[in-house]
XYZ file of C-alpha atoms in Angstrom:
495
model
C 109.771 60.280 120.176
C 111.120 59.364 116.440
C 107.223 59.149 115.191
C 106.486 62.718 116.902
C 109.667 64.089 115.364
C 109.037 62.880 111.863
C 105.545 63.813 111.871
C 106.680 67.387 112.941
C 109.007 67.397 110.324
C 106.644 66.012 107.415
C 104.255 69.285 108.915
C 106.875 71.359 108.607
C 107.511 69.960 105.097
C 103.508 70.270 104.498
C 103.461 74.079 105.247
C 106.698 74.471 103.030
C 105.331 73.071 100.176
C 101.523 75.049 100.627
C 104.151 78.378 100.753
C 105.724 77.743 97.792
C 102.656 76.725 95.895
C 101.298 79.990 96.800
C 104.140 82.077 95.715
C 104.000 79.938 92.416
C 100.284 80.478 92.033
C 100.968 84.205 92.607
C 103.938 84.511 89.995
C 101.834 82.785 87.272
C 99.399 85.107 87.717
C 101.100 88.225 87.174
C 103.305 86.754 84.291
C 101.012 85.903 82.041
C 102.265 85.328 78.394
C 101.049 88.086 76.216
C 100.941 85.839 73.322
C 98.914 82.356 73.237
C 99.587 78.740 72.741
C 98.198 76.938 69.807
C 94.867 76.831 68.803
C 92.883 74.433 71.400
C 92.369 77.340 73.831
C 89.854 79.259 71.170
C 87.884 75.770 71.729
C 87.904 75.097 75.569
C 86.533 78.946 75.458
C 83.478 77.675 73.411
C 83.004 74.542 75.029
C 83.037 76.165 78.494
C 80.335 78.308 77.192
C 78.403 75.305 75.558
C 76.155 73.638 77.711
C 76.596 70.226 78.502
C 79.604 69.724 76.539
C 82.410 66.911 77.334
C 85.708 67.162 75.818
C 85.775 63.677 73.798
C 89.541 62.975 74.602
C 89.847 64.707 77.995
C 86.663 64.936 79.928
C 88.074 66.105 83.332
C 89.451 69.337 82.442
C 85.631 70.956 81.544
C 84.470 69.846 84.860
C 87.426 71.231 86.594
C 86.906 74.748 84.732
C 83.135 74.756 85.395
C 83.785 74.169 89.132
C 86.265 77.182 89.506
C 84.216 79.554 87.096
C 81.634 78.902 89.909
C 84.023 79.958 92.503
C 85.097 82.892 90.582
C 81.537 84.543 89.868
C 81.383 86.966 92.324
C 84.615 88.319 90.572
C 84.321 87.308 86.966
C 82.402 84.878 84.574
C 84.717 85.490 81.760
C 85.460 82.422 80.236
C 88.918 83.450 79.155
C 89.876 84.700 82.695
C 88.477 81.493 84.138
C 90.947 79.194 82.403
C 93.779 81.660 82.682
C 93.364 81.189 86.395
C 92.485 77.547 86.177
C 96.118 76.764 84.207
C 97.714 79.125 87.025
C 96.206 77.116 89.594
C 97.228 73.775 87.975
C 101.018 74.876 87.716
C 100.883 76.168 91.415
C 99.333 72.728 92.801
C 101.932 70.774 90.450
C 104.532 72.598 92.324
C 103.308 71.782 95.860
C 103.350 67.802 94.326
C 106.612 68.011 93.446
C 107.613 69.244 96.775
C 105.674 66.079 98.418
C 106.879 63.929 96.160
C 110.687 65.284 96.697
C 110.184 65.126 100.446
C 109.017 61.511 100.538
C 111.241 60.463 98.411
C 114.695 61.976 100.296
C 113.060 62.956 103.714
C 115.261 66.286 102.917
C 113.821 69.508 103.370
C 116.242 71.266 101.177
C 116.147 68.692 98.633
C 112.368 68.905 98.286
C 112.539 72.925 98.139
C 115.159 72.662 95.363
C 112.970 69.896 93.589
C 109.885 72.148 94.043
C 111.674 75.385 92.538
C 113.173 73.587 89.780
C 109.547 72.353 88.795
C 107.968 75.779 89.342
C 110.671 77.507 86.919
C 111.188 74.978 84.249
C 110.201 76.357 80.775
C 107.339 73.615 80.192
C 105.679 73.966 83.420
C 105.924 77.720 83.453
C 104.992 78.071 79.816
C 101.879 76.093 80.404
C 101.113 77.714 83.711
C 100.896 80.936 81.993
C 98.577 80.184 78.816
C 94.942 78.387 78.464
C 95.846 74.736 77.856
C 94.953 71.533 79.744
C 98.486 70.379 80.582
C 99.172 72.653 84.064
C 95.708 71.107 85.561
C 97.264 67.637 84.144
C 100.766 68.378 85.793
C 98.787 69.051 88.986
C 97.093 65.513 89.344
C 100.014 64.119 87.904
C 102.509 65.529 90.382
C 100.611 64.083 93.211
C 100.321 60.832 91.611
C 104.078 60.968 91.403
C 104.172 61.612 95.256
C 101.907 58.909 96.050
C 103.944 56.646 93.844
C 107.042 57.623 95.837
C 105.025 56.531 99.244
C 104.319 53.345 97.864
C 107.324 52.395 96.527
C 108.857 52.778 100.018
C 106.109 50.497 101.443
C 104.267 48.768 98.816
C 100.630 47.961 100.337
C 97.545 47.727 98.716
C 96.532 50.893 100.080
C 99.499 53.139 98.490
C 98.376 51.399 95.055
C 94.920 52.276 95.068
C 95.979 56.002 96.211
C 98.443 55.831 93.311
C 95.990 54.293 90.839
C 93.156 56.694 91.874
C 95.410 59.387 91.287
C 96.710 58.342 87.843
C 93.324 57.899 86.580
C 92.409 61.754 87.760
C 95.574 62.629 85.565
C 94.616 60.421 82.681
C 90.887 61.974 82.886
C 92.376 65.760 82.713
C 94.695 64.411 79.880
C 94.796 61.394 77.805
C 98.564 61.202 78.299
C 98.132 60.474 81.925
C 97.593 56.668 80.584
C 101.588 56.685 80.151
C 102.041 56.921 83.917
C 100.595 53.652 84.492
C 103.595 51.413 82.939
C 105.971 54.549 83.929
C 105.515 54.127 87.659
C 104.631 50.227 87.614
C 107.876 49.762 86.102
C 109.694 52.635 88.850
C 107.821 50.824 91.469
C 109.241 47.196 90.789
C 112.457 48.778 90.096
C 112.977 50.524 93.169
C 111.943 47.145 95.377
C 114.226 44.866 92.871
C 116.360 44.062 95.910
C 113.460 42.828 98.130
C 112.434 40.324 96.330
C 109.507 40.526 93.235
C 106.495 38.736 95.828
C 105.411 42.054 98.045
C 105.639 45.054 94.946
C 104.151 42.562 92.682
C 101.283 41.584 94.748
C 100.185 45.322 95.040
C 100.333 46.279 91.475
C 97.173 44.844 90.626
C 95.620 47.322 93.026
C 96.978 49.861 91.642
C 95.581 48.658 88.251
C 92.283 48.223 89.542
C 92.240 51.629 91.341
C 93.152 53.107 88.061
C 90.616 51.421 85.697
C 87.881 51.862 88.155
C 88.518 55.635 88.603
C 89.548 56.403 84.894
C 87.019 54.082 83.596
C 84.031 54.915 85.908
C 84.416 58.512 85.481
C 85.302 58.706 81.785
C 81.661 57.315 80.997
C 79.776 58.911 83.580
C 80.952 62.275 82.111
C 80.560 61.021 78.634
C 77.009 60.045 79.688
C 76.233 63.278 81.396
C 77.062 65.469 78.269
C 77.590 65.264 75.280
C 80.350 65.770 72.482
C 81.469 69.253 71.267
C 78.928 70.544 68.255
C 82.472 71.254 66.488
C 83.540 67.678 66.681
C 80.694 66.627 65.000
C 81.745 68.859 61.787
C 84.799 66.990 62.054
C 83.291 63.554 62.444
C 81.844 64.554 59.089
C 85.460 64.425 57.036
C 86.584 61.256 56.097
C 89.314 60.120 58.660
C 89.879 63.280 60.182
C 91.693 62.690 63.213
C 89.873 64.907 65.376
C 86.683 63.339 65.069
C 87.959 60.137 67.252
C 85.810 59.866 70.071
C 87.944 58.566 72.456
C 91.870 58.614 73.205
C 92.765 55.464 72.281
C 91.313 56.064 69.113
C 93.229 59.288 68.809
C 96.447 57.960 69.284
C 96.243 55.204 66.658
C 95.154 57.632 64.058
C 98.391 60.002 64.301
C 100.160 56.922 65.147
C 99.445 55.108 61.634
C 101.019 58.385 59.738
C 104.334 59.031 61.935
C 107.651 58.880 60.268
C 109.302 58.503 63.231
C 113.078 58.473 61.440
C 112.211 62.093 60.362
C 110.104 63.476 63.220
C 112.124 61.941 66.315
C 115.157 64.227 66.038
C 113.090 67.437 65.913
C 111.130 65.989 68.849
C 113.776 65.254 70.838
C 115.054 68.996 70.659
C 111.424 71.001 70.781
C 109.806 68.715 73.156
C 112.485 67.698 75.612
C 115.967 69.219 75.228
C 114.510 73.112 75.221
C 111.278 72.781 77.339
C 113.302 71.408 80.143
C 116.154 72.925 79.997
C 119.185 72.610 81.700
C 117.611 69.511 83.446
C 117.109 67.460 80.051
C 121.038 67.228 79.953
C 122.260 67.285 83.728
C 119.549 64.547 84.894
C 121.890 62.150 82.945
C 124.816 63.414 84.644
C 123.956 61.610 87.398
C 125.409 58.005 85.783
C 128.529 59.236 86.983
C 127.396 58.121 90.568
C 127.082 54.261 90.690
C 124.357 54.011 92.724
C 122.541 56.279 90.516
C 123.796 54.684 87.457
C 120.505 52.083 87.435
C 117.874 55.105 88.006
C 119.342 56.938 85.092
C 119.178 53.775 82.989
C 115.489 53.339 83.762
C 114.762 57.269 83.497
C 116.472 57.187 79.870
C 114.230 54.401 79.019
C 111.047 56.279 80.186
C 112.062 59.441 78.104
C 112.511 57.336 74.954
C 109.144 55.722 75.351
C 107.743 59.071 75.964
C 109.382 60.600 72.847
C 108.095 57.966 70.492
C 104.360 58.757 71.662
C 105.181 62.281 71.460
C 106.530 62.074 67.926
C 103.365 60.074 66.937
C 101.112 62.934 68.376
C 102.804 65.740 67.190
C 104.531 64.685 63.854
C 107.263 67.291 64.369
C 104.735 69.835 62.889
C 103.120 71.480 66.101
C 105.635 72.961 69.046
C 103.607 71.523 72.506
C 106.854 72.966 74.317
C 107.330 69.725 76.143
C 103.637 69.049 77.311
C 103.593 65.339 76.878
C 106.868 64.681 78.437
C 105.943 66.964 81.667
C 105.731 63.777 83.804
C 109.703 63.521 83.047
C 110.233 67.019 85.164
C 109.885 65.329 88.420
C 112.583 62.827 88.082
C 114.690 64.917 86.098
C 115.219 67.190 88.597
C 115.879 64.716 91.542
C 118.622 63.296 89.559
C 119.927 66.418 88.554
C 120.219 67.957 92.226
C 121.878 64.047 92.728
C 124.351 65.019 90.149
C 125.394 68.279 91.741
C 127.144 68.995 94.971
C 124.499 71.160 97.235
C 126.355 74.189 97.322
C 125.482 74.375 93.525
C 121.445 73.891 93.655
C 120.909 77.580 94.034
C 122.799 77.927 90.671
C 120.816 74.920 89.221
C 117.641 76.776 90.219
C 118.616 79.979 89.020
C 119.635 78.586 85.394
C 116.260 76.729 85.315
C 114.390 79.989 86.087
C 116.632 81.842 82.947
C 115.628 78.992 81.147
C 111.704 79.170 81.938
C 112.252 82.689 80.869
C 114.004 82.564 77.363
C 112.182 79.432 76.222
C 108.736 80.308 77.513
C 106.361 80.781 74.693
C 105.802 79.496 71.036
C 108.679 80.849 68.521
C 107.534 83.625 66.438
C 104.026 83.704 68.222
C 102.935 87.424 68.719
C 100.304 89.085 70.977
C 97.132 88.956 69.996
C 95.925 92.251 68.085
C 92.716 92.864 70.380
C 91.928 95.988 68.790
C 91.428 93.974 65.265
C 89.232 91.738 67.363
C 87.165 94.536 68.988
C 86.405 96.043 65.551
C 85.892 92.568 64.071
C 83.337 91.983 66.763
C 81.749 95.117 66.435
C 81.107 94.536 62.540
C 79.905 91.083 62.706
C 77.229 92.016 65.010
C 75.727 94.102 62.425
C 76.256 92.086 59.680
C 77.177 88.401 59.529
C 80.632 88.575 58.406
C 83.713 85.831 57.473
C 87.173 87.376 57.785
C 90.055 86.427 55.563
C 93.097 87.316 58.343
C 96.870 86.919 58.043
C 98.156 84.794 60.832
C 98.444 84.771 64.980
C 98.057 88.384 66.196
C 94.649 89.133 63.980
C 93.193 85.367 64.739
C 93.865 85.685 68.246
C 92.826 89.083 68.696
C 89.514 88.233 67.315
C 88.916 84.959 69.038
C 89.834 86.308 72.460
C 87.449 89.136 71.806
C 84.617 86.523 70.688
C 85.657 83.005 69.948
C 82.516 82.442 67.784
C 83.541 84.971 65.186
C 83.822 82.928 61.570
C 87.484 83.623 60.399
C 89.707 82.127 57.385
C 93.225 82.469 58.532
C 95.755 82.629 55.757
C 98.691 80.407 57.747
C 95.846 77.474 57.675
C 94.598 78.179 54.189
C 98.164 78.391 52.599
C 98.801 74.718 51.882
C 95.150 73.907 51.104
C 94.860 76.770 48.447
C 97.833 75.439 46.837
C 95.983 72.076 45.837
C 98.630 70.152 47.188
C 100.515 70.588 43.881
C 103.810 72.022 45.749
C 103.866 74.747 42.705
C 102.884 78.393 43.019
C 99.394 79.360 41.513
C 99.221 81.753 38.848
C 96.953 85.186 39.289
C 94.205 83.626 37.372
C 93.826 80.381 39.695
C 94.198 82.635 42.991
C 91.457 85.062 41.490
C 89.127 81.686 41.082
C 89.819 80.632 44.621
C 88.945 83.825 46.072
C 85.918 83.582 43.910
C 84.538 80.464 45.237
C 85.274 81.628 48.675
C 83.279 84.593 48.452
C 80.725 82.892 46.865
C 80.640 80.358 49.762
C 80.206 83.064 52.506
C 77.236 84.672 50.169
C 75.276 81.438 50.032
C 76.038 81.161 53.917
C 74.443 84.939 53.961
C 77.690 86.253 55.055
C 79.947 88.648 53.372
C 83.756 88.334 53.057
C 86.424 90.605 54.453
C 89.874 90.430 53.491
C 92.440 92.313 55.734
C 95.085 93.992 54.346
C 97.581 92.287 56.645
C 95.940 89.050 54.828
C 96.837 90.077 51.582
C 100.493 91.321 52.557
C 101.022 87.528 54.254
C 99.998 85.821 50.835
C 102.171 88.589 48.733
C 105.240 87.481 50.647
C 104.831 83.820 49.693
C 103.149 83.759 46.109
C 104.533 86.357 44.170
C 101.177 86.097 41.929
C 98.850 86.981 44.685
C 98.669 90.688 44.675
C 97.604 90.376 40.508
C 95.386 87.741 41.609
C 93.731 89.426 44.512
C 93.097 92.633 42.449
C 91.462 90.728 39.633
C 88.960 89.263 42.152
C 88.603 92.608 43.889
C 87.753 94.242 40.576
C 85.236 91.519 39.442
C 83.559 91.181 42.700
C 83.326 94.933 43.283
C 84.855 94.873 46.399
C 84.975 98.059 48.309
C 87.507 99.481 51.328
C 86.040 99.374 54.547
C 85.696 103.203 56.152
C 88.516 103.730 58.439
C 85.952 104.055 60.877
C 85.411 100.525 61.264
C 88.922 100.077 62.575
C 89.665 97.444 60.180
C 92.120 97.946 57.197
C 90.960 96.025 54.390
C 88.403 95.266 51.378
C 84.492 94.077 52.085
C 82.885 91.788 49.493
C 78.997 91.566 49.878
């Protein structure tokens, strides 16, 4: 009877996990972000349409995208839409995995339901489930790996170890930071079984490592041999010591690690990659230390958090805001500890507070939506005459790439430091005119005209007082002409 009752409760919990995942999927689809995240999304669009392309560091992502595109082909073949749906689906499956992990941890449907809702609403997962990026599909594999690890910790056996290792291998294929799950879960297993004596848990760890190595290594090699790195990466490879040229995840990490300045970069990393993207769980998780039986687990969680933060600081150099992407595996245990720290009657309020934080902290600070009208106008002009566009910032850049990721752009934000020459001083008008002449000549040699938008001129003028005078010198010498209003683009053209 006990076995039947347990099976029945597990079946109910499984149905609840599916229902919560379906609700999360609908919510993520209905609440897409107007603005985008980072710049990788453009490359993902290009690579999805490039036959045989394999992501150099994360080879598991594009096969998932191709499979979903095939399923959605009766409805749409648009790469942008497919990748948006893939993110929403990944986030929804992560919610299901969070529910299963919490259920196996406590065998309490209320706890599992609250843990899943916390995961769904947390700023980090809510953000990545509503933009184009790799991290929501990664979170799905990660969450089920954690769920498998919870069951494995309760009954250390080769079967549980093999299942967990296979899932961590799949997670690492979708995003290379999945490799961090291996030491984290192995340490958690040994810690969970510290009172049983070391023999039984330790015996199953090699099976875990073997399964992870076989699934990740075998599929990594198979995928890399079945295709080729993106054509764009070949361009990066020609640049000396460019991190983007790294052909595998370890080489990529080592190149970034070498230049990390942890004393300066760790504090902002803690704020932008942990405290805000996981609020309020990022602080409440440590409140569980007040309970004597949870103090040791809180300490282990703090140790894992420190390790993840160091790796994150090395990867982002506090220069990019990744919205907690690399710390997503800590979302589940943070939720468990936060729930453990509060009376059950406060759990609905914690879920509500997390949902509010998810809405307030979603999106990159200052990132505005794409200017799609500009993008359509730019695509129309480029279709008639090869054109390179010097654009201002994210709205023009994102608007152009959303319409056609193959458009040729020079982005003021990205060129700002390069054109200063690394000196830190402001260039003179003559120097600005010289740089622009060189840029226009480059495009002419490629058979393209240069279009400089008014927004780009304004963007530079706000930062370089001499830019308007330098641009005027360049425009007069180059015979620049204003584009007709009918083109839909406010700017000058240099043929």
